[in-house]
Amino acid sequence: MKISKYLTNVLISIIFYLSSAPPFVICSSLEVTIDDHSPSDLKNKGSLQDKMSHQMINSIKLHGILLWVSMGFLMPMGILFVRMANKAHENGRQVKVFVYLHVIFQILAVVLATIGAIMSIRTLENSFDNNHQRLGLALYAAMWLQFLTGVFKPSRGSKRRLKWFLLHWILGTTVSLVGIINIYTGIRAYQKKTSSSRDSSLWTILFTAQIACLVFFYLFQDKWEHFQKQRAILNNELDHQNNNTNGSSDQIIQVVTRNDHEPKVMVPQPCRKSNALVNLFKLI
């Protein structure tokens, strides 16, 4: 696919740019040389530490937003697009659109996650002493393995196609689920780092609401297909009943007599529904 190759080249260019850019390291152990312990020097030192703390919090927030959009939104949406492509197998144009959307969303997710990872390595403290950082490191490796399996997929009809499909599906589902879990652990780590329970509670509520909407849409796809089938069956039954009603009322029995002594002859003739009983009683 030309689009996937182009986006892959863009991703590689961004990674090289971020890797070669000069770091703006934010470290809490920055040493400040103070000749004397005058009140003005202590005040300057305190303001510098406050400024560093503010920069640290902003960097953590940016890291969290990048990973939220990447693993918390783009990757699940990519999975939904593949599922929609499987449901629309009868329409080739829709299948292509959903597949392209899947590729674009997944590449964007990898780009944002890579930017967040590089930023966290170059600007934040990474002692890997908590579950969030360890899980994040494993996620980055699995995410890139998943990306490479999507790029180097075997052609249709190949014997390796089934193995590739299972590996790609298992990796994609695992990365998406574990990524969502790691976002929750990141929000908790942010709360411990900044002692801001208000922001962390708000982010938890918003992220949970977003995940609930995605899950509802995921489950609604199967139900929507079931609703469409049931509606088609009901329409067919109604059409069949209407056809039977029209066929039975197309002809009625009309009584024709020549005189009172001759027998009555029953001749079927078409007439309207509203005059059926009227014609019958007129001749009796």
Short mmCIF file of C-alpha atoms in Angstrom, two decimals, residues 40-266:
data_model
loop_
_atom_site.label_atom_id
_atom_site.label_comp_id
_atom_site.label_asym_id
_atom_site.label_seq_id
_atom_site.Cartn_x
_atom_site.Cartn_y
_atom_site.Cartn_z
CA SER A 40 18.10 36.00 48.49
CA ASP A 41 20.07 32.95 47.32
CA LEU A 42 17.73 30.60 49.14
CA LYS A 43 14.77 32.37 47.56
CA ASN A 44 16.28 32.01 44.08
CA LYS A 45 16.96 28.34 44.72
CA GLY A 46 13.37 27.79 45.79
CA SER A 47 11.98 29.56 42.73
CA LEU A 48 14.24 27.47 40.47
CA GLN A 49 13.01 24.26 42.08
CA ASP A 50 9.40 25.41 41.71
CA LYS A 51 9.99 26.14 38.04
CA MET A 52 11.56 22.70 37.55
CA SER A 53 8.67 21.06 39.34
CA HIS A 54 6.21 22.89 37.07
CA GLN A 55 8.12 21.77 33.97
CA MET A 56 8.20 18.21 35.28
CA ILE A 57 4.42 18.17 35.76
CA ASN A 58 3.84 19.57 32.27
CA SER A 59 6.13 16.91 30.78
CA ILE A 60 4.27 14.17 32.64
CA LYS A 61 0.93 15.53 31.41
CA LEU A 62 2.16 15.68 27.81
CA HIS A 63 3.48 12.13 28.07
CA GLY A 64 0.14 10.94 29.43
CA ILE A 65 -1.88 12.72 26.74
CA LEU A 66 0.27 11.23 23.95
CA LEU A 67 -0.12 7.71 25.30
CA TRP A 68 -3.82 8.24 26.00
CA VAL A 69 -4.48 9.23 22.38
CA SER A 70 -2.19 6.49 21.06
CA MET A 71 -3.02 3.36 23.08
CA GLY A 72 -6.28 4.52 24.58
CA PHE A 73 -8.04 5.76 21.43
CA LEU A 74 -6.25 5.20 18.11
CA MET A 75 -5.38 1.54 18.65
CA PRO A 76 -8.89 0.50 19.80
CA MET A 77 -10.39 2.44 16.91
CA GLY A 78 -8.07 0.60 14.51
CA ILE A 79 -9.41 -2.69 15.87
CA LEU A 80 -12.98 -1.46 15.37
CA PHE A 81 -12.23 -0.56 11.75
CA VAL A 82 -10.94 -4.07 11.04
CA ARG A 83 -14.08 -5.53 12.60
CA MET A 84 -16.23 -3.26 10.46
CA ALA A 85 -14.29 -4.35 7.38
CA ASN A 86 -15.08 -7.98 8.20
CA LYS A 87 -18.77 -7.13 8.56
CA ALA A 88 -18.81 -5.31 5.21
CA HIS A 89 -17.24 -8.15 3.21
CA GLU A 90 -19.98 -7.92 0.56
CA ASN A 91 -19.09 -4.31 -0.29
CA GLY A 92 -15.54 -4.16 -1.62
CA ARG A 93 -15.32 -0.38 -1.49
CA GLN A 94 -16.25 -0.21 2.19
CA VAL A 95 -13.74 -2.94 2.98
CA LYS A 96 -10.93 -0.92 1.38
CA VAL A 97 -11.95 2.23 3.26
CA PHE A 98 -11.99 0.45 6.63
CA VAL A 99 -8.67 -1.28 5.95
CA TYR A 100 -7.01 2.03 5.03
CA LEU A 101 -8.43 3.63 8.18
CA HIS A 102 -7.06 0.74 10.22
CA VAL A 103 -3.59 1.21 8.74
CA ILE A 104 -3.61 5.00 9.19
CA PHE A 105 -4.85 4.87 12.79
CA GLN A 106 -2.34 2.20 13.78
CA ILE A 107 0.59 4.08 12.25
CA LEU A 108 -0.48 7.29 13.97
CA ALA A 109 -0.73 5.37 17.24
CA VAL A 110 2.81 4.05 16.82
CA VAL A 111 4.10 7.55 16.00
CA LEU A 112 2.52 9.14 19.09
CA ALA A 113 3.54 6.29 21.38
CA THR A 114 7.12 6.49 20.11
CA ILE A 115 7.21 10.25 20.69
CA GLY A 116 5.89 9.73 24.22
CA ALA A 117 8.46 7.01 24.90
CA ILE A 118 11.40 9.09 23.64
CA MET A 119 10.18 12.09 25.62
CA SER A 120 9.88 10.05 28.80
CA ILE A 121 13.40 8.62 28.36
CA ARG A 122 15.00 11.98 27.62
CA THR A 123 13.12 14.26 30.00
CA LEU A 124 11.71 12.20 32.88
CA GLU A 125 13.24 10.08 35.60
CA ASN A 126 13.14 6.42 34.58
CA SER A 127 14.28 4.24 37.43
CA PHE A 128 11.84 1.46 36.39
CA ASP A 129 10.93 0.88 40.02
CA ASN A 130 7.16 0.82 39.46
CA ASN A 131 4.73 -1.26 37.46
CA HIS A 132 3.82 1.57 35.10
CA GLN A 133 7.34 2.01 33.74
CA ARG A 134 8.02 -1.72 33.47
CA LEU A 135 4.73 -2.41 31.75
CA GLY A 136 5.31 0.57 29.44
CA LEU A 137 8.70 -0.76 28.37
CA ALA A 138 7.21 -4.15 27.52
CA LEU A 139 4.38 -2.43 25.65
CA TYR A 140 6.76 -0.45 23.45
CA ALA A 141 8.55 -3.65 22.40
CA ALA A 142 5.27 -5.48 21.70
CA MET A 143 3.88 -2.45 19.85
CA TRP A 144 6.83 -2.33 17.46
CA LEU A 145 6.68 -6.09 16.92
CA GLN A 146 3.00 -5.72 16.08
CA PHE A 147 3.81 -2.87 13.69
CA LEU A 148 6.46 -4.93 11.90
CA THR A 149 4.12 -7.89 11.54
CA GLY A 150 1.61 -5.56 9.91
CA VAL A 151 4.20 -4.21 7.46
CA PHE A 152 5.78 -7.54 6.47
CA LYS A 153 2.64 -9.60 6.07
CA PRO A 154 2.67 -12.57 3.68
CA SER A 155 0.61 -12.52 0.51
CA ARG A 156 -2.81 -14.14 0.25
CA GLY A 157 -2.71 -17.85 -0.38
CA SER A 158 0.63 -18.26 1.37
CA LYS A 159 1.10 -21.06 3.90
CA ARG A 160 2.34 -18.56 6.47
CA ARG A 161 -0.79 -16.44 6.16
CA LEU A 162 -2.69 -18.25 8.92
CA LYS A 163 0.24 -18.10 11.36
CA TRP A 164 0.73 -14.43 10.57
CA PHE A 165 -2.95 -13.71 11.12
CA LEU A 166 -2.97 -15.41 14.53
CA LEU A 167 0.20 -13.61 15.62
CA HIS A 168 -1.04 -10.24 14.38
CA TRP A 169 -4.44 -10.66 16.03
CA ILE A 170 -3.04 -11.86 19.37
CA LEU A 171 -0.40 -9.12 19.51
CA GLY A 172 -2.84 -6.39 18.52
CA THR A 173 -5.47 -7.41 21.07
CA THR A 174 -2.88 -7.83 23.84
CA VAL A 175 -1.19 -4.48 23.17
CA SER A 176 -4.53 -2.67 23.11
CA LEU A 177 -5.83 -4.22 26.34
CA VAL A 178 -2.55 -3.91 28.25
CA GLY A 179 -2.15 -0.36 26.95
CA ILE A 180 -5.54 0.59 28.43
CA ILE A 181 -4.53 -0.97 31.76
CA ASN A 182 -1.21 0.89 31.70
CA ILE A 183 -3.02 4.20 31.21
CA TYR A 184 -4.83 3.60 34.49
CA THR A 185 -1.53 2.78 36.21
CA GLY A 186 -0.07 5.97 34.70
CA ILE A 187 -2.90 8.06 36.15
CA ARG A 188 -2.23 6.50 39.55
CA ALA A 189 1.49 7.18 39.21
CA TYR A 190 0.71 10.79 38.33
CA GLN A 191 -1.39 11.08 41.47
CA LYS A 192 1.45 9.78 43.63
CA LYS A 193 3.97 12.04 41.89
CA THR A 194 1.99 15.27 42.11
CA SER A 195 -0.38 14.54 45.02
CA SER A 196 -3.22 15.84 42.84
CA SER A 197 -6.20 13.60 43.43
CA ARG A 198 -8.62 15.99 41.74
CA ASP A 199 -6.93 15.87 38.32
CA SER A 200 -6.34 12.13 38.48
CA SER A 201 -9.98 11.47 39.42
CA LEU A 202 -11.21 13.63 36.54
CA TRP A 203 -8.92 11.88 34.05
CA THR A 204 -10.01 8.48 35.31
CA ILE A 205 -13.68 9.35 34.83
CA LEU A 206 -13.13 10.74 31.33
CA PHE A 207 -11.01 7.80 30.22
CA THR A 208 -13.49 5.29 31.64
CA ALA A 209 -16.34 7.03 29.81
CA GLN A 210 -14.41 6.88 26.55
CA ILE A 211 -13.62 3.18 26.97
CA ALA A 212 -17.26 2.48 27.80
CA CYS A 213 -18.33 4.17 24.55
CA LEU A 214 -15.83 2.13 22.54
CA VAL A 215 -16.98 -1.13 24.17
CA PHE A 216 -20.62 -0.23 23.55
CA PHE A 217 -19.90 0.46 19.88
CA TYR A 218 -17.92 -2.79 19.61
CA LEU A 219 -20.80 -4.84 21.04
CA PHE A 220 -23.44 -2.89 19.14
CA GLN A 221 -22.01 -4.04 15.79
CA ASP A 222 -23.12 -7.63 16.37
CA LYS A 223 -26.50 -6.54 17.71
CA TRP A 224 -27.02 -4.18 14.78
CA GLU A 225 -26.46 -7.03 12.33
CA HIS A 226 -28.92 -9.14 14.31
CA PHE A 227 -31.48 -6.31 14.24
CA GLN A 228 -31.13 -5.98 10.48
CA LYS A 229 -31.69 -9.71 9.97
CA GLN A 230 -34.76 -9.70 12.21
CA ARG A 231 -36.14 -6.66 10.40
CA ALA A 232 -35.67 -8.33 7.02
CA ILE A 233 -37.45 -11.47 8.24
CA LEU A 234 -40.34 -9.40 9.61
CA ASN A 235 -40.69 -7.46 6.35
CA ASN A 236 -40.74 -10.69 4.35
CA GLU A 237 -43.48 -12.10 6.56
CA LEU A 238 -45.55 -8.94 6.21
CA ASP A 239 -45.14 -8.95 2.43
CA HIS A 240 -46.16 -12.60 2.30
CA GLN A 241 -49.28 -11.93 4.36
CA ASN A 242 -50.24 -8.97 2.18
CA ASN A 243 -49.82 -11.03 -0.98
CA ASN A 244 -52.04 -13.79 0.40
CA THR A 245 -54.70 -11.26 1.42
CA ASN A 246 -54.70 -9.61 -2.00
CA GLY A 247 -54.81 -12.93 -3.81
CA SER A 248 -57.76 -14.22 -1.83
CA SER A 249 -59.78 -11.02 -2.34
CA ASP A 250 -59.14 -10.59 -6.03
CA GLN A 251 -62.18 -12.73 -6.85
CA ILE A 252 -65.53 -12.92 -5.17
CA ILE A 253 -68.60 -14.96 -5.76
CA GLN A 254 -71.33 -13.07 -7.61
CA VAL A 255 -74.87 -14.53 -7.83
CA VAL A 256 -76.59 -14.31 -11.24
CA THR A 257 -80.22 -15.35 -11.72
CA ARG A 258 -82.47 -15.25 -14.81
CA ASN A 259 -85.77 -15.66 -13.01
CA ASP A 260 -87.13 -16.98 -9.80
CA HIS A 261 -87.68 -20.56 -11.10
CA GLU A 262 -84.21 -21.10 -12.63
CA PRO A 263 -81.34 -22.24 -10.44
CA LYS A 264 -78.78 -19.69 -9.31
CA VAL A 265 -75.46 -19.69 -11.08
CA MET A 266 -72.32 -18.76 -9.11
#
